[in-house]
Short mmCIF file of C-alpha atoms in Angstrom, two decimals:
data_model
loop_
_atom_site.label_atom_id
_atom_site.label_comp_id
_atom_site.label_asym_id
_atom_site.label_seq_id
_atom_site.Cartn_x
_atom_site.Cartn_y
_atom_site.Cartn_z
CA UNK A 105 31.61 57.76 56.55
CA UNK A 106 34.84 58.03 54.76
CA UNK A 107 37.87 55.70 54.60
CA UNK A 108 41.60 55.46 53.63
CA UNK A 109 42.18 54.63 50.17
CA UNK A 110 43.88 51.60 51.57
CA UNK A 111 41.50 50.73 54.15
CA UNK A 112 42.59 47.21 54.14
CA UNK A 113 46.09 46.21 53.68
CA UNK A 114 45.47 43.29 51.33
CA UNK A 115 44.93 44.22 47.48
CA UNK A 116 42.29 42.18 47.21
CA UNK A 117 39.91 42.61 50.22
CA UNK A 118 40.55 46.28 49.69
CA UNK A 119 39.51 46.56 45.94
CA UNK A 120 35.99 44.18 47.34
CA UNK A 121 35.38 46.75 49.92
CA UNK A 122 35.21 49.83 47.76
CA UNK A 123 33.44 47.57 45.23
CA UNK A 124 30.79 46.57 47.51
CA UNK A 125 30.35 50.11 48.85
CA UNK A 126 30.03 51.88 45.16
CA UNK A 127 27.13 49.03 44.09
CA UNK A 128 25.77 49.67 47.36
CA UNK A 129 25.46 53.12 46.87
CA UNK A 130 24.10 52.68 43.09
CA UNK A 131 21.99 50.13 44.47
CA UNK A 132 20.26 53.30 46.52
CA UNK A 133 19.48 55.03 42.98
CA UNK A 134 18.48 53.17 40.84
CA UNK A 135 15.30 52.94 39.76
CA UNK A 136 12.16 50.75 41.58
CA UNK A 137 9.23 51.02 39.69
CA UNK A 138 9.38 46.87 39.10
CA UNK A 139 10.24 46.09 42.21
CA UNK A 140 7.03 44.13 43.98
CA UNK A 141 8.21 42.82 46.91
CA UNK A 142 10.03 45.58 49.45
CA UNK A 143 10.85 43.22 51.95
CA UNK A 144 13.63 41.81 49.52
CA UNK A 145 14.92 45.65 49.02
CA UNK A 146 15.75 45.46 52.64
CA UNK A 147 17.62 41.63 53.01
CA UNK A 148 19.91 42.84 49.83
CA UNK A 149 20.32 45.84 51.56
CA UNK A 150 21.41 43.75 54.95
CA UNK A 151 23.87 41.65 52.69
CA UNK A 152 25.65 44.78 51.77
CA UNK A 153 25.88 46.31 54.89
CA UNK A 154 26.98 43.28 56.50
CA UNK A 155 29.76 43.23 53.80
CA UNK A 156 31.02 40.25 51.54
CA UNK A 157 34.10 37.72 51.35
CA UNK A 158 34.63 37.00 47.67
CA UNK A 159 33.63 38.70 44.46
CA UNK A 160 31.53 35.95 43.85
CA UNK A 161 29.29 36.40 46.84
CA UNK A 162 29.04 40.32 45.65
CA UNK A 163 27.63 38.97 42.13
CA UNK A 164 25.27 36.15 43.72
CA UNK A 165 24.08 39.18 45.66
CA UNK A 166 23.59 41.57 42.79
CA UNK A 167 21.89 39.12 40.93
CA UNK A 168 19.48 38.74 43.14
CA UNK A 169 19.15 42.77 42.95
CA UNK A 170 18.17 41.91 39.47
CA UNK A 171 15.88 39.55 39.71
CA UNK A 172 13.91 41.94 42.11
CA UNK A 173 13.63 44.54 39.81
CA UNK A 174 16.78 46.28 40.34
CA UNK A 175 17.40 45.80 36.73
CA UNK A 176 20.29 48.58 36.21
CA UNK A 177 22.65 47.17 38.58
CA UNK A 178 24.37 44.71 35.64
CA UNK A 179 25.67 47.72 34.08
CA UNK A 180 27.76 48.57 36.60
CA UNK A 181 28.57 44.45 38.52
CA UNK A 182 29.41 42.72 34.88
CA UNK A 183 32.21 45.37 34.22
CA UNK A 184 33.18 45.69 37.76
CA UNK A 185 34.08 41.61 38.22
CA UNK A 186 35.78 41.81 35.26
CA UNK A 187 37.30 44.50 36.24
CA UNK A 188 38.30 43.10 39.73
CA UNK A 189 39.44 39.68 38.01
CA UNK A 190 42.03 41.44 36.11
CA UNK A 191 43.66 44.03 38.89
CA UNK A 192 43.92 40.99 41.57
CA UNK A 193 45.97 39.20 39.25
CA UNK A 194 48.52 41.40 38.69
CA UNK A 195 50.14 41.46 41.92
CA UNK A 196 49.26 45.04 43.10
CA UNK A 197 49.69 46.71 46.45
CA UNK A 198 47.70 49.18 46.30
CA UNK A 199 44.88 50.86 44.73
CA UNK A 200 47.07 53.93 44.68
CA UNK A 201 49.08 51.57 41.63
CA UNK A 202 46.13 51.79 39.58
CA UNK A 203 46.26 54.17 36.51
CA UNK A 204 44.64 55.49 33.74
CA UNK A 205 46.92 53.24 31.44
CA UNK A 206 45.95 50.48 33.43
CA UNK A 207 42.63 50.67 33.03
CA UNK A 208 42.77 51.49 29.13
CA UNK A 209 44.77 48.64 28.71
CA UNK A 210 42.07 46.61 30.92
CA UNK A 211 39.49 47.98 28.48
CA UNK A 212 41.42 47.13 25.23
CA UNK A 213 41.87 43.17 26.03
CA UNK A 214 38.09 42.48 27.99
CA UNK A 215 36.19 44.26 25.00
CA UNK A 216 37.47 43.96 22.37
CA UNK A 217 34.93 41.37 20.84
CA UNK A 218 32.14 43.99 22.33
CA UNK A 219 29.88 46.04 20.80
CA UNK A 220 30.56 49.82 21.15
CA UNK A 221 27.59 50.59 23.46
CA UNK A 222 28.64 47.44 25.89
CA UNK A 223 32.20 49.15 25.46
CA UNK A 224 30.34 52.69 26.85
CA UNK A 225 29.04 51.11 29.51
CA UNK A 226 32.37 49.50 30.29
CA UNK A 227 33.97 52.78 30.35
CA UNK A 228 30.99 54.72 32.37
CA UNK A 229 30.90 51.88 35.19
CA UNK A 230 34.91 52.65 35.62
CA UNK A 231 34.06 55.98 35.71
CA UNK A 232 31.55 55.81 37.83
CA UNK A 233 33.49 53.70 40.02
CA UNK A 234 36.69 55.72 40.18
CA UNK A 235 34.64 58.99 40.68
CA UNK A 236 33.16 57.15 43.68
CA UNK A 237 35.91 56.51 44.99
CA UNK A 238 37.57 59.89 44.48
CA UNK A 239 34.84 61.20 46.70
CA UNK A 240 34.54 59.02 49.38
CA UNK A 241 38.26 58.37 50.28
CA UNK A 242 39.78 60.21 52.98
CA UNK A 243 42.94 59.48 55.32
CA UNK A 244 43.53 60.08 59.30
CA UNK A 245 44.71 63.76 58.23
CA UNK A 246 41.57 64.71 55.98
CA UNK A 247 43.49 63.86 52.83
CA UNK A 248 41.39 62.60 49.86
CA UNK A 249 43.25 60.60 47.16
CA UNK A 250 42.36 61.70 43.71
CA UNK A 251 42.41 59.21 40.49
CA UNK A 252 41.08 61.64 38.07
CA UNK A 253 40.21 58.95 35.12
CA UNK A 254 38.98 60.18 32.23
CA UNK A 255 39.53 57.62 29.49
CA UNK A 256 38.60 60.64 27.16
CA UNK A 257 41.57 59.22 24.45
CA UNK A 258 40.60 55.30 25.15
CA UNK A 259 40.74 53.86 21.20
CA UNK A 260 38.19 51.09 21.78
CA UNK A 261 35.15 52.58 20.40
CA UNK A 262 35.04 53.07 16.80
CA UNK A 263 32.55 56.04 17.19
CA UNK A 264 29.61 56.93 14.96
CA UNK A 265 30.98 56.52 11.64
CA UNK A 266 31.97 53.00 12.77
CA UNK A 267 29.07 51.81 14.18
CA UNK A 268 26.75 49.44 12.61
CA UNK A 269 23.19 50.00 12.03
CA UNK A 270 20.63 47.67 13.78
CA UNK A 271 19.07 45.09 11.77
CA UNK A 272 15.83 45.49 10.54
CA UNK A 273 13.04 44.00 8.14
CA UNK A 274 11.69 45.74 5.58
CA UNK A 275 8.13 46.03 4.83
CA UNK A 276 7.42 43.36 2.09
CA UNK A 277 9.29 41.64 5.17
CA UNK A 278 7.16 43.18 8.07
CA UNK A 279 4.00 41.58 6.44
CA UNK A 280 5.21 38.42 5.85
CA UNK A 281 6.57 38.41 9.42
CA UNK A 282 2.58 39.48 10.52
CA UNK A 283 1.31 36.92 8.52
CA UNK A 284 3.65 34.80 9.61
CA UNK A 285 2.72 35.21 13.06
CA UNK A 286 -1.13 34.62 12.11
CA UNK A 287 0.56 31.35 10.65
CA UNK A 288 2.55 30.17 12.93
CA UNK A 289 1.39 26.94 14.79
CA UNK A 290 2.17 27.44 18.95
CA UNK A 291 2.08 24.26 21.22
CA UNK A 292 -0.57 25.13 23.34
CA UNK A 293 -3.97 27.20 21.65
CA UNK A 294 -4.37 29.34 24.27
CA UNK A 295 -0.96 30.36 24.62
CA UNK A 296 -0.31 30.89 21.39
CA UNK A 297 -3.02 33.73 21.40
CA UNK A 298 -0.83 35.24 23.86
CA UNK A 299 2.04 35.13 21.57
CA UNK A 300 0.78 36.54 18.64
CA UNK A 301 -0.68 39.32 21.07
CA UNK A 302 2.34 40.31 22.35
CA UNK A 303 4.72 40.16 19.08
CA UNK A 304 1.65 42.47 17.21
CA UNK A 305 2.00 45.17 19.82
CA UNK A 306 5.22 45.33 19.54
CA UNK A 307 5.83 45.11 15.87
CA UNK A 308 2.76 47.68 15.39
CA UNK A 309 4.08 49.76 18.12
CA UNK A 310 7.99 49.57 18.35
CA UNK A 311 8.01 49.59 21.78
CA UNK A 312 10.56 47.64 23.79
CA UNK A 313 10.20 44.30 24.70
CA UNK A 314 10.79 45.32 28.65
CA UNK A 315 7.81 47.45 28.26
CA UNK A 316 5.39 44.95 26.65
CA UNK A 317 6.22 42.63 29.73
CA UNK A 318 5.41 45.00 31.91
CA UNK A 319 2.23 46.22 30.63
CA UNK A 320 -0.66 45.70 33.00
CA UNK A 321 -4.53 44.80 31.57
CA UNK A 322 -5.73 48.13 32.48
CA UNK A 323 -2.70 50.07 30.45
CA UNK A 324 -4.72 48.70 27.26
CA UNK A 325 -7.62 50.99 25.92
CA UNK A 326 -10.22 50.87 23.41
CA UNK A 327 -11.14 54.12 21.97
CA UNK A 328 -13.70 53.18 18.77
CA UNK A 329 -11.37 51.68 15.84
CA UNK A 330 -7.72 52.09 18.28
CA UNK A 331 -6.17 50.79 21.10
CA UNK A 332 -4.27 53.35 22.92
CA UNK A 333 -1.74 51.62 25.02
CA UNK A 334 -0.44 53.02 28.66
CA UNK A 335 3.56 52.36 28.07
CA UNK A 336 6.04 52.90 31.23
CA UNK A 337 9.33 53.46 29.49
CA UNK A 338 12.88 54.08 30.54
CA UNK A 339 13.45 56.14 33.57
CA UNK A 340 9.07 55.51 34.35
CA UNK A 341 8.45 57.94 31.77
CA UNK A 342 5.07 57.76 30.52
CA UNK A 343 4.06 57.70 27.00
CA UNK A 344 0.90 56.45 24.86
CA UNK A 345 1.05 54.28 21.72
CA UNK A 346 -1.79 53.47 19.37
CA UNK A 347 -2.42 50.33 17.13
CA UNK A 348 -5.60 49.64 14.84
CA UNK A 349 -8.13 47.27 16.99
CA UNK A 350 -8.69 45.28 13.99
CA UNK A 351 -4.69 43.98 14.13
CA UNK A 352 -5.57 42.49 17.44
CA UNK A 353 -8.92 41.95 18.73
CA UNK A 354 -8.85 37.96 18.12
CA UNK A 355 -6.23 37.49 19.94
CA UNK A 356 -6.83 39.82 22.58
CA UNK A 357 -10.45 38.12 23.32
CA UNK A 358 -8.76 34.50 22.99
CA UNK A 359 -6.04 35.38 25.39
CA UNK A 360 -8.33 37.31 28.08
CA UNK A 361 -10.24 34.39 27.94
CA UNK A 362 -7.14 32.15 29.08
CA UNK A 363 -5.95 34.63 31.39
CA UNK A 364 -9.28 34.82 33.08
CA UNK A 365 -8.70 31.48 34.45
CA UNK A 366 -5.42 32.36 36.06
CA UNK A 367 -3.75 33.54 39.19
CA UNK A 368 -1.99 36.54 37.53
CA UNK A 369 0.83 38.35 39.78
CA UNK A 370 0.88 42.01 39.15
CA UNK A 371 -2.71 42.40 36.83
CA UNK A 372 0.04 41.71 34.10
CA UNK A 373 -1.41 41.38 31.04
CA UNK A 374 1.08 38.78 29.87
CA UNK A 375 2.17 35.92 31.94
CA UNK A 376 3.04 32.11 31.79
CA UNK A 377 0.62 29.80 32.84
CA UNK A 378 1.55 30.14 36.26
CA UNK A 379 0.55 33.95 36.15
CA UNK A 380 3.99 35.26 36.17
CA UNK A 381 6.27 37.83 34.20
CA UNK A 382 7.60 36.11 30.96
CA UNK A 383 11.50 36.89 30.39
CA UNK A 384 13.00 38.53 27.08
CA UNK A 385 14.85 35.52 26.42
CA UNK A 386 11.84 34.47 25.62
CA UNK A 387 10.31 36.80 23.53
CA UNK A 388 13.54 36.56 21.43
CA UNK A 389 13.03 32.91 21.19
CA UNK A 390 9.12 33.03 19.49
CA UNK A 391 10.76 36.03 17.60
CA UNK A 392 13.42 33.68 16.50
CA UNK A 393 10.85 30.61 15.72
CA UNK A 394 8.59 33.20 13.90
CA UNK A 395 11.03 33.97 11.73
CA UNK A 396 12.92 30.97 10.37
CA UNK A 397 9.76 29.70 9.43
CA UNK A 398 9.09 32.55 7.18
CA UNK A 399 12.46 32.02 5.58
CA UNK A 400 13.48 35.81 7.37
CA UNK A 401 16.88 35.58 8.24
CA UNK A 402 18.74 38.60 9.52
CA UNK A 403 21.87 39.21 11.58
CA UNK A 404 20.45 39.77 14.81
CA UNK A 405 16.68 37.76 15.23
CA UNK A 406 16.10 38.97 18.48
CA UNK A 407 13.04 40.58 19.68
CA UNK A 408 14.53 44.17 19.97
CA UNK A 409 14.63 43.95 15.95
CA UNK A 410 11.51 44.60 16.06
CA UNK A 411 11.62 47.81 17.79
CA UNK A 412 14.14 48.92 14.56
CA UNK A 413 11.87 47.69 11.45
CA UNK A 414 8.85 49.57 13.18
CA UNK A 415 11.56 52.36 13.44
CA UNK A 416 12.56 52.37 10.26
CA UNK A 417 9.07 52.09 8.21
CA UNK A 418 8.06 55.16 10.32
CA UNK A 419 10.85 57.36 9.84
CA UNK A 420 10.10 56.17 5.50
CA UNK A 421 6.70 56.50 5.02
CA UNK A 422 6.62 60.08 7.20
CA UNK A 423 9.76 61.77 7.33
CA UNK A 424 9.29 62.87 10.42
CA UNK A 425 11.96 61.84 12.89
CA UNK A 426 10.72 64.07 15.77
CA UNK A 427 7.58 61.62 15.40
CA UNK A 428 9.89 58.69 15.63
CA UNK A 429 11.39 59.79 19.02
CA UNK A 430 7.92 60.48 20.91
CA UNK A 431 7.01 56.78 19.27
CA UNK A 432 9.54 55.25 20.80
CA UNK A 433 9.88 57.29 23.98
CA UNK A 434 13.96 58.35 23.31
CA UNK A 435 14.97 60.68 25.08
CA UNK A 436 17.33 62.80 23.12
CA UNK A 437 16.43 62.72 18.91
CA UNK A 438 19.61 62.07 18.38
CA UNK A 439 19.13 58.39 19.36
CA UNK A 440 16.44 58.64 16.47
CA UNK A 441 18.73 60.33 13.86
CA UNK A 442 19.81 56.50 13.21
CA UNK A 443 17.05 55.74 11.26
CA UNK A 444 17.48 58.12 8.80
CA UNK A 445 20.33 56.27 7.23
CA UNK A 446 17.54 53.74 5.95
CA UNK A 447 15.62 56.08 3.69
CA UNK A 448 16.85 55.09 0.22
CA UNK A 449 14.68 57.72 -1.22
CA UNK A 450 17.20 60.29 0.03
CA UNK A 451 20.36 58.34 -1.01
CA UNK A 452 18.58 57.57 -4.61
CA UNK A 453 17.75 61.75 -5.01
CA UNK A 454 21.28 62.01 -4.50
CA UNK A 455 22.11 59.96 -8.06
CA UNK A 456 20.60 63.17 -9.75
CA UNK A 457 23.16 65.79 -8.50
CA UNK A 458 25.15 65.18 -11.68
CA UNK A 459 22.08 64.55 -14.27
CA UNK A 460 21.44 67.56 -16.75
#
């Protein structure tokens, strides 16, 4: 069903309603695959249907999306409230008042300490938002108001040659960060098996800390001297990665062991010791712990830097980038092409361009 741009004649309640009806309507599309429990689906569904009174009750709401598996609705709510925060202060009257100036200067002052890709998705939830509405808006005479944002000449993002590359260890680094992990002394025995577990796959690996946490026991494989591991990546795209059994057997028998004893939800192969998921806040926090005490120190020590020093020694030691993308499951290789600017081989070749 369609509605007047102004459907309401308060500011306000109308920016809420077309809010509520856009996250409803992404709410519909995103993906499910972590989503246990259906019945919750349906009650968040209710909520929206049923409409909401404040902003606030529209976040409470969407964070419960989240913490249902509904992962992908922050890119579009965080932006969104902002967004909303800053139009209803202004004094409006109507949506109709709302430009593409506007909105550029909105973008300018709420992210400007961001990085570029929070920036993008900044700029893709307004367009997202704006295109919804475009569509979906019609008055008592079948006439459709049309914002027709672009933002295509916004200033915020400094673009590629601006951005800056992802931390990363390097490998006399790496294997003092393994050893390190071998090392490091965990509160509790059993659960520090875990740990060391799940930071080995992922530094031998490079995949992404979501997809450790969701791996299930069965996803993990011996085949003679490997493990091949059953990854669910972005989008529930399939992929396999392989690690050297030898890396991880201890800990993998050690932790078993402990798991064995527990209620696990899900067959999840890692859990805390009430059986369920752990979060990536804490992941980054071992990470973190891991690392200070092996005097690493690095500009971002979260988790995901992981991910980039795997990146990084595979791109060096084989030059092959289109072998870094299936690795790490990215979908286009120009996500990869970043770690190219790490191979100092290439940059030091270039010194001999004016040697005769």
């Amino acid at each position: 069903m369609r509605y007047a741009i102004d459907h309401f004649s308060n500011f306000d309640k109308n920016l809420l309603f077309w809010l509520e009806r856009f996250i409803y309507s992404k709410i519909n599309s995103l993906s499910n695959h972590q989503v246990k429990n259906k019945d919750e689906i349906l009650k968040v569904l209710a909520k929206f249907r049923g409409g909401f009174e404040s902003i606030e009750s529209l976040q409470n709401t969407c964070k419960e999306c989240r913490n249902i598996g509904l992962i992908g609705v922050n890119t579009y709510i965080i932006p969104l409230v902002r967004l909303y925060e800053y139009l209803t202060h202004l004094g409006l009257e109507s949506l109709k008042n709302v430009d593409e100036e506007l909105l550029k200067e909105f973008l300018t002052i709420h992210t400007s300490a961001l990085s570029d890709a929070t920036k993008k998705n900044y700029r893709m939830a307004l367009l997202n938002f704006f295109g919804f509405v475009d569509k979906q808006n019609e008055d008592a005479q079948g006439t459709s108001y049309n914002f027709r944002i672009t933002l295509k000449n916004w200033g915020g993002l400094r673009g590629k040659s601006g951005q800056k590359l992802p931390s990363f260890m390097n490998e006399e680094e790496v294997h003092r960060f393994i050893n390190g992990i071998n090392n490091f002394v965990f509160k509790h025995q059993d659960l520090g098996a875990r740990n060391r577990l799940l930071l080995k796959i992922i530094i031998y690996t490079g995949i992404r800390v979501g997809e450790a946490l969701g791996l299930k026991l069965k996803d993990i494989m011996q085949d003679g001297e490997f493990y091949l591991i059953q990854v669910r990546g972005k989008g529930n795209k399939p992929r396999v990665v392989i690690l050297k059994a030898k890396n991880i057997n201890e800990d993998l028998v050690l932790w078993k062991s402990a798991r064995d004893t527990m209620q696990v939800e899900d067959d999840l192969l890692f859990c805390n010791h009430k059986g369920k998921k752990l979060t990536q806040a804490y992941v980054s926090r071992i990470v973190e712990q891991v690392l200070l005490h092996n005097g690493i120190r690095k500009e971002k020590n979260g988790a995901h830097m992981l991910r980039h020093s795997f990146a990084t020694l595979l791109y060096q030691k084989s030059q092959d980038l289109v072998l870094v993308q299936e690795s790490l499951g990215h979908a286009s290789l120009d996500t990869s092409r970043i770690y190219m600017h790490f191979d100092k081989q290439k940059l030091k070749d270039t010194t001999e361009i004016m040697e005769h």
